[in-house]
Amino acid sequence: MSAIPFLITALRKAQMVRIIVILVIFFLLASASRYQGSFEFSIGEDGEVQSAVPPEAGEHDVYYSHHIASFNKDDIKPWTKGDTAALRTTEGQKAAQALTSSPFVNSTTTALRDNYFLDLTKRLRVYRSLWMALKEYYDQLEQKQQQELFFTAPPTELAPAVELLQKMEQQNFPWIHKHHNTSYDLYRESRNGGRGIVMCVGDYHTKYARTVIKTLREVLKSSLPIEIYYTGEPDLNPENRAWFETFDNVKTIDVTTLIDNNLLVLEGWAVKPFAMLVSRFSEIILMDSDAYFLQDPAIMFEDEGYKETGTVYFYDRTLFPGLGADKKKWLESFLPTMSNHPAKTRWFRLKGDHEQESGVVVFDKKRLFLGLLAICKINDLHERKQVTYIKTWGDKETFWIALEMIQEPYSFVKYGGGAIGNVGDAIPYNTEFLPREEIERYNKGEHLTTTNPVNLKDGTVRKNVVPKLGRVCGNQLHFDFRGRPLWWNSGVVRDKYTPGSPYLLYTAYMKDEDGDWDFGSSCLVQKHSTSIMEVEWEQRKVAFEILKTDRGVAVEIDRPYIKEILDIPALIQSQGAKGGHGNSEAI
Ligand SMILES: *[C@@H]1O[C@H](CO)[C@@H](O)[C@H](O)[C@H]1NC(C)=O
Ligand SMILES: *[C@@H]1O[C@H](CO)[C@@H](O)[C@H](O)[C@H]1NC(C)=O
C-alpha cells in the first residue's frame, strides 16, 4: 500500500510518463508570467502606501493595513506520482542530476557559478514540492516511532523521490545533519514549541540587550519566554550569560551545539535565521539586541497580516531613490515567477534602495518551515559572501526574497520606517557634540532653540548655527498595523556612536510617508505642516521608563568605556511636540 494517497492513483498509461517527465523538467525552467502573480488579495498594487488606517480597522481590513504577498496558484507545482515515476527514466535521472549538480564553477574552487541563484530558486521550489509530497510518509513513520528509517528503507514506489530529497537536502542543507537525521526531524521538534522571543547577542551587544530584556520584563511586563543565541563560547562570556539567565524564562543557547558551524562559519547578522531554525519555539519574534518596544511585542501574534500569512515584516526607511533599478534586475535574474509583492516594492518603483528592516521579524515556523530553510540557505556561507551580502545589506532583505524563491507567503505592515525622538536637530549628530553645560540645560528641560555652541570632533567650536526645525531627529521607528508607534531601533540616544550624546526625549515621531530623509543627520524632514506627530503621553512614559532602565543597566555594568552613565532628561508633559509649545518649538 502506498503511503501517499495521490500515489495510489496509479499511472494509467505508460506513455504518460514521458510527457510528465517533460513537465517536471520544464516547470523548473518555466519563465512565463514574470512577477504577475495573483492580485486577488491586494489593493494598492500600484504600491501606494496607505497613510491612515481607521482606528476601528478589523480583520477584514488586513489588505488596507498590510502588503500581503500571495502567489498565483498556477505558479506553484505540486509533486505528483508521475514525477516520482519519471525519476526512474533516463530523462528523470538527468533532471535529478541537474538538480543536484555542484553549485561551484569547478571542483577546485568554492566560487559559485554565474547563474547559480536561478538554479537555487528552482531547487528550492522542487525541494518544497517533494518535501510536502513525502511528509505523509514521514508522518506515518513517526507514528510508529521509526522516523530514522526515512532515508534508509523507503517503500519501493517512493524510493526515487526519497533518494532525490536526501541528495537535495545533503547538498543544500548539510548543516542540519550533524544534529538531525532529516529536516522533518527539525520541523517536528518545533511544532509544539509555543511562542517566544529569539535574540542573537554577543558580548558587544549586551549593553543594548540588557536594557531590552529588562524593559520587556519590567516595563512592558511581557512574560514571553526568551532564547538568547550566541555563536560559540568566545562570543558571549559566562558573566553575561549568567546575567541573562537570572530572569525567569530567559535561556542562553550556543547555536553551534545545534547546527554544524564548521560548514556555516556564522558571524554577525548571519546567525539570525539559523537561531530561528534551531529555536524550540514554533512562533517566533526575532528581535535585534537594540529593538526597543513601546507596546507588548506579543500583540504582533494577533496581527492580521501574521494570521493571514505566518509572517509580519517591517519596512526600512525610504532611502536613496534610483538605486533600486539594479535590485530589480537582480531579482528578475533568479525569480522566474514572483508573487504580487515585488511589483509594489521601492526597488521596482525606483523609489528606494532598502525594503526590509529585519530588526524585528515575526515568523510562524509551523507554517513556513520551508521558507525559513530557504532564508537560511541564502544566508549560508558561500551564498551570503558571494551574492546576498554583496547585493543587499546583510540579512535584512533575505526574509522576503527567500520566500519569493521558495514560494511561501509573507506580509509587511504598510508603513515605511519612520523617526522617533525630538523635534529639530538642536542636538548634533555624528561628527559633533554639545558642550557639557548645554547638555545639562537640555536634560533639565530647557529648549535648545537658540544658537548653542557645538564642539566639532576636530577640536574647534562652532557657534551661531540655528537648529533646523520642522523635522524629527532620532531613532528609526516602526508601527503597528494601525500606524501607532510599536518599536524602534538604533539606540536610545541621539547618536550611539558619539560619546556623551544624550538620551532623546521621545516627544515626537514622523512617518516615512510624511517626510524626506536627511540621512546624514538621521532626521526625517516634514513634507507638510501636519507631518510631525506628538508621541502620546502613555507612550512617552514608557519611553521614559526605558531610559531609566538603560541608565540602571549602565550603573550596574559600571564600566563607562562599555556603557556610559548618562543623565535622564526631565519628563515634562507640556513638552510634547504639540503640547504647550507647538510643533516647531518643542525640542
Ligand atoms: C576553477 O575555477 C577557478 C575560479 O574560477 C579558476 O581560477 C580555475 O582555473 C579553475 N580550475 C580549473 C581546473 O578549471
Ligand atoms: C537518527 O538516526 C539514528 C540511526 O539511524 C537513530 O539512532 C536516531 O535516533 C535518529 N534520530 C532521530 C532524532 O530520529
Short mmCIF file of C-alpha atoms and ligand atoms in Angstrom, two decimals, residues 147-148 152 179-181 185 188-189, ligand 2:
data_model
loop_
_atom_site.label_atom_id
_atom_site.label_comp_id
_atom_site.label_asym_id
_atom_site.label_seq_id
_atom_site.Cartn_x
_atom_site.Cartn_y
_atom_site.Cartn_z
CA GLN A 147 11.35 8.12 11.58
CA GLU A 148 15.03 7.24 11.48
CA THR A 152 17.14 4.03 4.78
CA HIS A 179 22.25 17.05 14.90
CA HIS A 180 19.22 15.87 12.93
CA ASN A 181 18.62 12.99 10.52
CA ASP A 185 13.00 15.92 12.49
CA ARG A 188 8.84 18.13 14.33
CA GLU A 189 10.87 19.47 17.26
C1 LIG B 2 18.76 9.32 13.67
O1 LIG B 2 19.13 8.08 13.15
C2 LIG B 2 19.80 7.23 14.05
C3 LIG B 2 20.16 5.93 13.38
O2 LIG B 2 19.94 5.95 12.02
C4 LIG B 2 18.94 6.95 15.26
O3 LIG B 2 19.65 6.19 16.20
C5 LIG B 2 18.48 8.28 15.87
O4 LIG B 2 17.59 8.02 16.92
C6 LIG B 2 17.83 9.13 14.84
N1 LIG B 2 17.49 10.43 15.40
C7 LIG B 2 16.24 10.90 15.42
C8 LIG B 2 16.05 12.26 16.02
O5 LIG B 2 15.28 10.31 14.97
#
